[in-house]
Coordinates of C-alpha atoms in Angstrom, one line a residue:
M479 CA 0.1 0.1 -0.2
P480 CA 1.2 3.4 -0.7
Q481 CA 2.3 5.3 2.4
S482 CA 0.1 8.2 3.6
A483 CA 1.5 11.5 3.3
P484 CA 2.5 13.1 6.4
S485 CA -0.4 15.4 8.3
L486 CA 0.2 19.0 8.0
P487 CA 1.5 19.5 11.8
R488 CA 4.2 16.9 11.0
R489 CA 5.3 18.9 7.9
V490 CA 5.5 22.2 10.0
A491 CA 7.2 20.2 12.7
R492 CA 9.9 18.8 10.3
I493 CA 10.0 22.4 8.6
L494 CA 10.8 24.1 11.8
R495 CA 13.2 21.5 12.7
T496 CA 15.4 21.4 9.7
S497 CA 15.2 24.5 8.1
L498 CA 17.2 27.5 9.5
F499 CA 15.1 30.0 7.3
A500 CA 11.8 28.8 8.8
Q501 CA 13.1 29.2 12.5
V502 CA 14.5 32.5 12.1
A503 CA 11.3 33.7 10.5
C504 CA 9.4 32.3 13.4
A505 CA 11.8 33.9 15.9
L506 CA 11.3 37.1 13.9
V507 CA 7.6 37.1 14.7
L508 CA 7.9 35.9 17.9
G509 CA 10.5 38.7 19.0
I510 CA 7.9 41.3 17.5
V511 CA 5.0 40.0 19.4
V512 CA 6.7 39.9 22.5
G513 CA 8.1 43.5 22.2
K514 CA 4.5 44.7 21.2
L515 CA 2.9 43.1 24.3
W516 CA 5.7 43.0 26.8
P517 CA 7.9 45.9 26.0
D518 CA 9.6 46.0 29.7
A519 CA 10.5 42.6 29.6
A520 CA 11.4 42.5 26.1
T521 CA 14.3 45.4 26.5
A522 CA 16.0 42.9 29.0
L523 CA 16.6 40.1 26.1
Q524 CA 19.0 42.3 24.1
P525 CA 21.8 40.0 25.8
I526 CA 20.7 37.2 23.8
G527 CA 21.1 38.6 20.5
D528 CA 24.2 40.7 21.6
G529 CA 26.1 37.2 22.8
F530 CA 25.2 35.5 19.7
T531 CA 27.2 38.3 17.7
R532 CA 29.9 38.2 20.3
L533 CA 30.4 34.4 19.5
I534 CA 30.3 35.0 15.8
E535 CA 32.6 37.9 15.9
T536 CA 35.1 35.6 17.9
V537 CA 35.8 33.6 14.5
I538 CA 35.7 36.2 12.2
S539 CA 39.3 37.4 12.2
P540 CA 41.2 34.1 12.3
L541 CA 38.5 32.8 9.4
V542 CA 39.6 35.9 7.3
F543 CA 43.1 35.4 7.9
C544 CA 43.1 31.6 7.1
V545 CA 41.0 32.2 3.9
V546 CA 43.2 35.0 2.6
V547 CA 46.6 33.2 3.4
V548 CA 45.3 29.9 1.5
G549 CA 43.8 31.8 -1.2
I550 CA 46.9 33.7 -1.9
A551 CA 49.4 30.7 -1.3
K552 CA 47.1 28.5 -3.7
A553 CA 46.6 31.3 -6.5
G554 CA 50.5 31.4 -6.5
D555 CA 50.5 35.0 -8.0
L556 CA 50.9 38.0 -5.6
K557 CA 50.3 40.3 -8.5
A558 CA 46.7 39.1 -9.2
C559 CA 45.6 39.7 -5.4
G560 CA 47.0 43.3 -6.0
R561 CA 45.0 43.5 -9.0
I562 CA 41.8 42.1 -7.0
G563 CA 42.6 44.7 -4.4
M564 CA 42.7 47.4 -6.7
K565 CA 39.5 46.1 -8.7
A566 CA 37.6 45.9 -5.9
L567 CA 38.5 49.4 -4.6
I568 CA 37.2 50.7 -7.7
W569 CA 33.8 48.9 -7.7
F570 CA 33.4 50.1 -4.0
E571 CA 33.9 53.8 -4.8
V572 CA 31.4 53.6 -7.9
A573 CA 29.1 51.6 -6.0
S574 CA 29.0 54.0 -3.0
T575 CA 28.9 57.0 -4.8
A576 CA 25.9 55.6 -7.0
A577 CA 24.4 55.0 -3.7
L578 CA 25.0 58.5 -2.4
V579 CA 23.5 60.3 -5.4
I580 CA 20.6 57.9 -5.6
G581 CA 19.9 58.8 -2.1
L582 CA 20.3 62.8 -2.6
V583 CA 18.0 62.7 -5.8
A584 CA 15.4 60.5 -3.9
A585 CA 15.4 62.9 -1.1
N586 CA 14.6 66.0 -3.6
V587 CA 11.7 64.5 -5.2
V588 CA 9.6 63.1 -2.2
G589 CA 10.8 65.9 0.4
P590 CA 10.6 63.4 3.6
G591 CA 11.2 66.4 5.9
S592 CA 9.3 69.1 4.1
G593 CA 6.3 70.9 6.0
M594 CA 7.7 69.7 9.7
H595 CA 9.0 73.5 10.4
V596 CA 11.4 72.1 13.2
D597 CA 12.9 74.5 15.8
P598 CA 16.2 73.3 16.1
S599 CA 16.9 75.4 19.4
K600 CA 14.4 72.9 21.0
L601 CA 16.3 69.7 20.2
D602 CA 18.4 68.2 22.7
A603 CA 22.3 67.9 20.9
S604 CA 23.2 66.2 24.2
A605 CA 21.5 63.0 22.9
I606 CA 24.1 62.8 19.8
D607 CA 26.9 62.3 22.5
K608 CA 25.2 59.8 24.3
Q609 CA 24.4 57.9 21.1
T610 CA 28.3 58.3 19.8
H611 CA 29.6 58.0 23.5
G612 CA 31.7 61.2 22.5
G613 CA 33.5 59.4 19.9
A614 CA 34.6 61.0 16.5
L615 CA 35.5 59.7 12.8
P616 CA 39.0 59.0 12.0
S617 CA 40.8 61.4 9.9
A618 CA 42.1 60.3 6.2
A619 CA 45.5 59.8 8.0
E620 CA 44.1 57.9 11.0
F621 CA 42.2 55.7 9.0
V622 CA 45.1 54.7 7.1
L623 CA 47.3 54.1 9.9
N624 CA 44.9 52.0 12.0
A625 CA 44.6 49.7 9.1
L626 CA 48.5 48.8 9.8
P627 CA 48.5 46.6 13.0
Q628 CA 50.9 47.3 15.8
S629 CA 51.3 43.8 16.9
F630 CA 50.1 40.2 15.1
L631 CA 48.1 39.2 18.0
G632 CA 46.5 42.7 18.6
A633 CA 44.8 42.8 15.4
F634 CA 42.8 39.6 16.4
A635 CA 42.5 40.9 19.7
D636 CA 40.9 44.1 18.5
N637 CA 38.9 42.5 15.8
A638 CA 40.3 44.9 13.4
L639 CA 39.7 43.2 10.1
L640 CA 41.9 45.4 7.9
Q641 CA 44.8 44.9 10.1
V642 CA 44.1 41.0 9.8
L643 CA 44.1 41.4 6.0
V644 CA 47.1 43.3 6.0
L645 CA 48.6 40.8 8.2
A646 CA 47.2 37.6 5.8
C647 CA 48.5 39.3 2.6
L648 CA 52.0 39.6 4.2
V649 CA 51.8 35.8 5.5
G650 CA 50.5 34.8 2.0
A651 CA 53.4 36.5 0.1
A652 CA 55.8 34.9 2.3
L653 CA 54.4 31.5 1.9
L654 CA 54.7 32.4 -1.8
H655 CA 58.4 33.6 -1.8
L656 CA 59.6 30.6 0.9
G657 CA 57.9 28.2 -1.5
H658 CA 56.1 24.9 -0.4
T659 CA 59.3 22.9 -0.1
K660 CA 60.9 25.2 2.8
V661 CA 57.6 25.4 5.0
P662 CA 55.8 22.4 3.9
K663 CA 53.6 22.0 7.1
V664 CA 52.2 25.6 7.4
L665 CA 49.7 25.7 4.6
P666 CA 47.8 22.5 5.6
A667 CA 48.0 23.7 9.3
I668 CA 46.0 26.8 8.2
E669 CA 43.6 25.0 6.1
Q670 CA 43.0 22.7 8.8
A671 CA 42.4 25.9 11.2
Q672 CA 40.0 26.8 8.6
D673 CA 38.1 23.6 8.7
V674 CA 37.8 23.9 12.4
I675 CA 36.6 27.3 12.3
F676 CA 33.6 26.5 10.1
A677 CA 32.6 24.1 12.3
I678 CA 32.5 26.6 15.0
V679 CA 30.3 28.5 13.2
G680 CA 28.1 25.5 12.1
F681 CA 27.5 25.1 15.9
V682 CA 27.1 28.6 16.6
M683 CA 24.5 28.9 14.0
R684 CA 22.1 27.1 15.6
L685 CA 21.7 29.7 18.3
A686 CA 20.6 32.2 15.4
P687 CA 17.0 32.2 16.1
L688 CA 17.5 32.9 19.8
A689 CA 19.6 35.4 18.7
V690 CA 16.8 37.1 16.3
F691 CA 14.3 36.8 18.9
G692 CA 16.0 38.6 21.5
A693 CA 17.1 41.4 19.0
M694 CA 13.9 41.9 17.6
A695 CA 12.0 42.0 21.2
H696 CA 14.3 44.4 22.4
L697 CA 13.9 46.7 19.4
V698 CA 10.0 46.5 19.4
G699 CA 10.1 46.8 23.2
Q700 CA 12.7 49.9 23.4
Y701 CA 11.3 52.1 20.5
G702 CA 7.7 50.5 19.8
L703 CA 5.8 50.4 16.6
G704 CA 4.4 54.0 16.9
V705 CA 7.7 55.6 15.6
M706 CA 6.9 54.1 12.4
K707 CA 3.9 56.4 11.7
T708 CA 5.9 59.1 12.7
Y709 CA 8.6 58.8 10.7
A710 CA 6.3 56.8 7.7
K711 CA 7.6 59.0 5.1
L712 CA 11.1 59.0 5.6
I713 CA 11.2 55.1 6.4
V714 CA 9.1 54.4 3.3
L715 CA 11.4 56.4 1.2
C716 CA 14.7 54.7 2.2
Y717 CA 13.6 51.5 1.9
A718 CA 12.2 52.3 -1.6
A719 CA 15.6 53.9 -2.5
A720 CA 17.3 50.8 -1.3
A721 CA 15.1 48.5 -3.5
L722 CA 16.1 50.9 -6.6
F723 CA 19.6 50.4 -6.0
L724 CA 19.2 46.9 -5.6
V725 CA 17.7 46.5 -8.9
L726 CA 20.4 48.4 -10.6
L727 CA 22.8 46.2 -8.8
A728 CA 21.0 43.2 -10.3
V729 CA 21.2 44.5 -13.7
A730 CA 25.2 45.1 -12.9
L731 CA 25.5 41.8 -11.9
R732 CA 23.6 40.3 -14.8
V733 CA 25.7 42.4 -17.5
V734 CA 29.0 41.7 -15.8
T735 CA 28.6 37.7 -14.8
G736 CA 25.2 36.6 -16.3
L737 CA 24.0 35.7 -12.5
S738 CA 20.6 36.3 -11.1
L739 CA 20.8 38.3 -7.9
W740 CA 17.2 37.2 -7.1
K741 CA 18.4 33.7 -7.3
F742 CA 22.0 34.6 -5.2
V743 CA 19.4 36.1 -2.3
R744 CA 17.4 32.9 -2.6
Y745 CA 20.3 31.2 -2.0
I746 CA 21.7 33.0 1.1
R747 CA 17.9 33.7 2.5
E748 CA 18.9 32.5 5.9
E749 CA 21.8 34.9 6.2
V750 CA 19.6 37.8 5.2
L751 CA 16.8 37.0 7.4
L752 CA 19.4 36.5 10.3
A753 CA 21.1 40.0 9.2
L754 CA 17.7 41.5 9.5
G755 CA 16.9 40.2 12.8
T756 CA 20.2 41.0 14.3
A757 CA 21.0 44.3 12.6
S758 CA 24.7 43.2 11.9
T759 CA 26.5 41.8 8.7
E760 CA 29.2 40.5 11.0
S761 CA 26.8 38.0 12.3
V762 CA 26.5 36.3 8.6
M763 CA 29.8 37.1 7.4
P764 CA 31.5 33.5 8.1
R765 CA 28.3 31.6 6.4
V766 CA 28.6 34.2 3.5
M767 CA 32.5 33.7 2.9
Q768 CA 31.4 29.9 2.8
K769 CA 28.5 30.1 0.2
L770 CA 30.3 32.3 -1.8
R771 CA 33.6 30.1 -2.3
R772 CA 31.3 27.1 -2.8
A773 CA 29.1 28.9 -5.6
G774 CA 32.3 29.5 -7.3
A775 CA 34.4 32.3 -6.6
R776 CA 38.2 31.8 -5.8
D777 CA 39.4 31.8 -2.1
D778 CA 41.8 35.0 -2.6
A779 CA 38.8 37.2 -4.3
V780 CA 36.4 36.3 -1.4
G781 CA 38.9 36.5 1.2
L782 CA 40.3 39.9 -0.2
V783 CA 36.8 41.5 -1.4
L784 CA 34.1 40.8 1.3
P785 CA 36.2 42.1 4.3
T786 CA 37.5 44.9 2.5
G787 CA 34.0 45.9 1.4
Y788 CA 32.7 46.0 5.1
S789 CA 34.9 49.2 5.6
F790 CA 35.0 50.7 2.1
N791 CA 31.5 49.6 0.4
L792 CA 28.8 50.8 2.8
D793 CA 26.1 51.4 0.2
G794 CA 23.4 50.7 2.7
A795 CA 24.8 53.6 5.0
S796 CA 25.5 55.8 1.7
L797 CA 22.0 55.7 1.1
Y798 CA 20.9 56.5 4.3
L799 CA 23.4 59.6 5.2
S800 CA 22.5 61.1 1.8
I801 CA 18.8 60.9 2.4
G802 CA 19.1 62.0 6.2
T803 CA 21.0 64.9 5.5
L804 CA 18.5 66.4 3.2
F805 CA 15.8 65.4 5.5
I806 CA 17.4 67.4 8.4
A807 CA 17.7 70.1 6.1
Q808 CA 14.1 70.1 4.7
A809 CA 12.9 69.7 8.5
V810 CA 14.6 72.8 9.8
G811 CA 13.6 74.7 6.8
V812 CA 17.2 75.1 5.2
H813 CA 17.6 75.1 1.3
L814 CA 20.7 73.3 0.1
S815 CA 21.5 74.6 -3.6
L816 CA 23.2 72.1 -6.0
S817 CA 26.6 73.3 -5.3
Q818 CA 25.9 72.3 -1.4
Q819 CA 24.5 69.1 -2.4
I820 CA 27.7 68.1 -4.4
T821 CA 29.8 68.9 -1.4
V822 CA 27.4 67.0 0.7
V823 CA 28.1 64.1 -1.9
L824 CA 31.9 64.6 -1.6
V825 CA 32.1 65.0 2.2
L826 CA 30.1 61.6 2.7
M827 CA 32.4 59.8 0.1
L828 CA 35.1 60.4 2.5
T829 CA 33.2 60.4 6.0
S830 CA 31.4 57.1 5.2
K831 CA 34.6 55.1 4.7
G832 CA 35.4 55.4 8.0
M833 CA 32.2 54.3 9.8
A834 CA 32.9 50.4 10.2
G835 CA 33.4 49.7 13.9
V836 CA 32.9 53.5 15.1
P837 CA 29.5 53.7 17.8
G838 CA 26.9 56.0 16.6
S839 CA 28.9 56.3 13.1
A840 CA 25.9 57.3 11.4
F841 CA 25.2 60.2 13.7
L842 CA 28.9 61.3 13.6
A843 CA 29.1 61.2 9.7
L844 CA 25.8 63.5 9.5
S845 CA 27.6 65.8 12.0
A846 CA 30.3 66.4 10.0
T847 CA 28.4 66.7 6.6
A848 CA 26.4 69.2 8.8
S849 CA 29.4 70.9 10.0
S850 CA 31.2 71.1 6.5
L851 CA 28.1 72.8 5.3
G852 CA 27.7 75.4 7.7
V853 CA 24.3 76.0 7.4
L854 CA 22.7 72.9 9.2
P855 CA 22.7 73.1 13.0
A856 CA 24.6 70.2 14.5
G857 CA 21.8 69.4 16.9
A858 CA 19.3 69.0 14.1
V859 CA 21.0 65.5 13.6
A860 CA 19.0 64.3 16.9
L861 CA 15.8 64.5 14.6
L862 CA 16.9 61.0 13.6
L863 CA 17.6 59.5 16.9
G864 CA 14.0 57.8 16.9
V865 CA 14.3 56.3 13.3
D866 CA 18.0 55.3 13.3
R867 CA 17.3 51.6 14.6
I868 CA 14.7 50.9 12.1
M869 CA 16.9 51.7 9.3
D870 CA 19.2 49.2 10.4
S871 CA 17.6 46.4 8.6
M872 CA 17.8 48.6 5.2
R873 CA 21.3 49.4 6.1
V874 CA 22.6 45.8 6.7
V875 CA 20.9 44.0 3.6
T876 CA 22.2 46.5 1.2
N877 CA 25.3 46.6 2.5
L878 CA 25.7 42.6 2.4
L879 CA 24.1 42.4 -0.8
G880 CA 26.2 45.1 -2.3
N881 CA 29.5 43.5 -0.9
C882 CA 28.6 40.1 -2.4
V883 CA 27.7 41.4 -6.0
A884 CA 31.3 43.0 -5.5
V885 CA 32.8 39.7 -5.0
F886 CA 31.2 38.2 -8.0
A887 CA 32.0 41.3 -10.4
V888 CA 35.6 41.7 -9.0
S889 CA 35.9 37.6 -9.3
R890 CA 34.7 37.7 -13.1
W891 CA 36.7 40.6 -14.0
E892 CA 39.9 38.9 -12.6
G893 CA 39.0 35.5 -14.0
A894 CA 38.5 34.1 -10.5
L895 CA 34.8 32.9 -10.9
D896 CA 33.5 29.6 -11.8
A897 CA 30.7 30.8 -13.7
V898 CA 29.2 27.4 -14.7
Q899 CA 29.6 26.3 -11.1
A900 CA 27.9 29.5 -10.1
K901 CA 25.0 29.2 -12.1
K902 CA 24.5 25.7 -11.3
V903 CA 24.5 26.3 -7.5
L904 CA 22.3 29.3 -7.7
D905 CA 19.5 27.2 -9.9
G906 CA 19.7 24.3 -7.2
E907 CA 21.2 21.8 -9.2
I908 CA 24.2 21.4 -7.1
V909 CA 23.6 21.5 -3.1
C910 CA 26.5 22.7 -1.5
M911 CA 25.6 23.6 1.6
A912 CA 23.0 21.5 3.6
E913 CA 22.4 21.5 7.1
P914 CA 23.2 18.3 9.0
E915 CA 19.7 17.4 10.1
E916 CA 18.4 18.0 6.2
S917 CA 19.8 15.0 4.9
E918 CA 16.8 13.0 5.4
E919 CA 14.7 15.2 3.2
A920 CA 17.0 14.9 0.4
A921 CA 14.5 12.8 -2.0
A922 CA 15.3 14.3 -5.1
P923 CA 19.1 13.3 -6.7
T924 CA 21.3 16.1 -6.3
A925 CA 25.0 16.2 -6.6
E926 CA 27.1 17.4 -4.0
I927 CA 30.5 19.3 -4.5
P928 CA 33.1 20.2 -1.9
A929 CA 33.9 23.7 -1.2
Q930 CA 37.0 23.5 -3.6
P931 CA 37.7 21.3 -6.3
V932 CA 40.7 18.9 -5.9
R933 CA 42.7 17.8 -8.8
Q934 CA 43.8 14.2 -8.6
P935 CA 47.2 13.5 -9.4
A936 CA 47.8 11.8 -12.9
P937 CA 48.0 7.7 -12.5
E938 CA 51.6 6.6 -12.8
V939 CA 52.7 4.4 -15.6
G940 CA 54.8 1.4 -14.3

């Protein structure tokens, strides 16, 4: 007799047990409900999300180091790595400038702050200092100097990605210079350490639903849903501008590589939802690196482009900063001329590069922009305090997808992308990364591939 189909509750239970996407989605909804119904209790749940982010951040630096060293050593060409870095910086500058321009055009057309007639003298400017902890964005010289490590272990202890990248490039170059015959055990040891780190990431990712629940409950409990009504026009504009930017990214990806951004989003849907819930791109960086490698991007391209993009390619933040600057000007009744808006773009092109890792960096960048124009009161930046956290979802998803597209584009540009494998992975013809629990569901015959193809030695002729 044919076996009867499982009942609906059993199917739902199996999906919840085996699908990280379903678990995170449920946690997201539960977090919103708890934050709305019990706001006081919900605000105490923030440590759950913070704890998960800390665990992930623990392995980011050693993972980036291992991936970059192995990528450079296996590529066997230090000049190619230099070209990848230079092409990545060019792509980052073009993409972030496009995001700034889109934000300014959208804010001019819609006018999200028009008609608010805010008196800046009544705003609490001290709230900005509280949000930024009295910090400041680094100057250009300080930014470059901070990218250079003071000690080998200090770069890892401080989780300074740019410093770790510099160290990884030096170690990879040294391995190429010495050759595998002089240090035959170093590269295999680093590869094994990389496998251990990915295993740790797999363990920590099991806590992702709890992290999303705690972070979302805290967000709704602290700020409430009412703030969305107050700033509805600004919120809708920012998300619509981000959607337009992603459409342009999809077109660019299709033209450069022939790949579909929407299929890629489906491929990393768990990571996108987790980044949404935790408002952190760092929380998904290890998994995204792994998936990019398995989707045909070469190790050195992934290891160099993705971490560098976390500092140089903040597309979502660029959109928010340009829209936020015009929103503030419109709210306090200041008209910015075309030349002043061009100045906004130029200033934000510089200030946005030093934002990564600085507390309250968006407010520091907005304050710096207001000061450079000389016509906006710095205290008016406080207008965005209530809505800033809600913008995190837009920023992190746009930043994440912008950096992933950069990896594919630069990889194709440099000849470091296996386009055939990438299309098969994104089409679902090759199952590259399944959770251990999902093996029981693999009913359809699918091919499974390793992270990197292994070349078998030719048989000896006796």
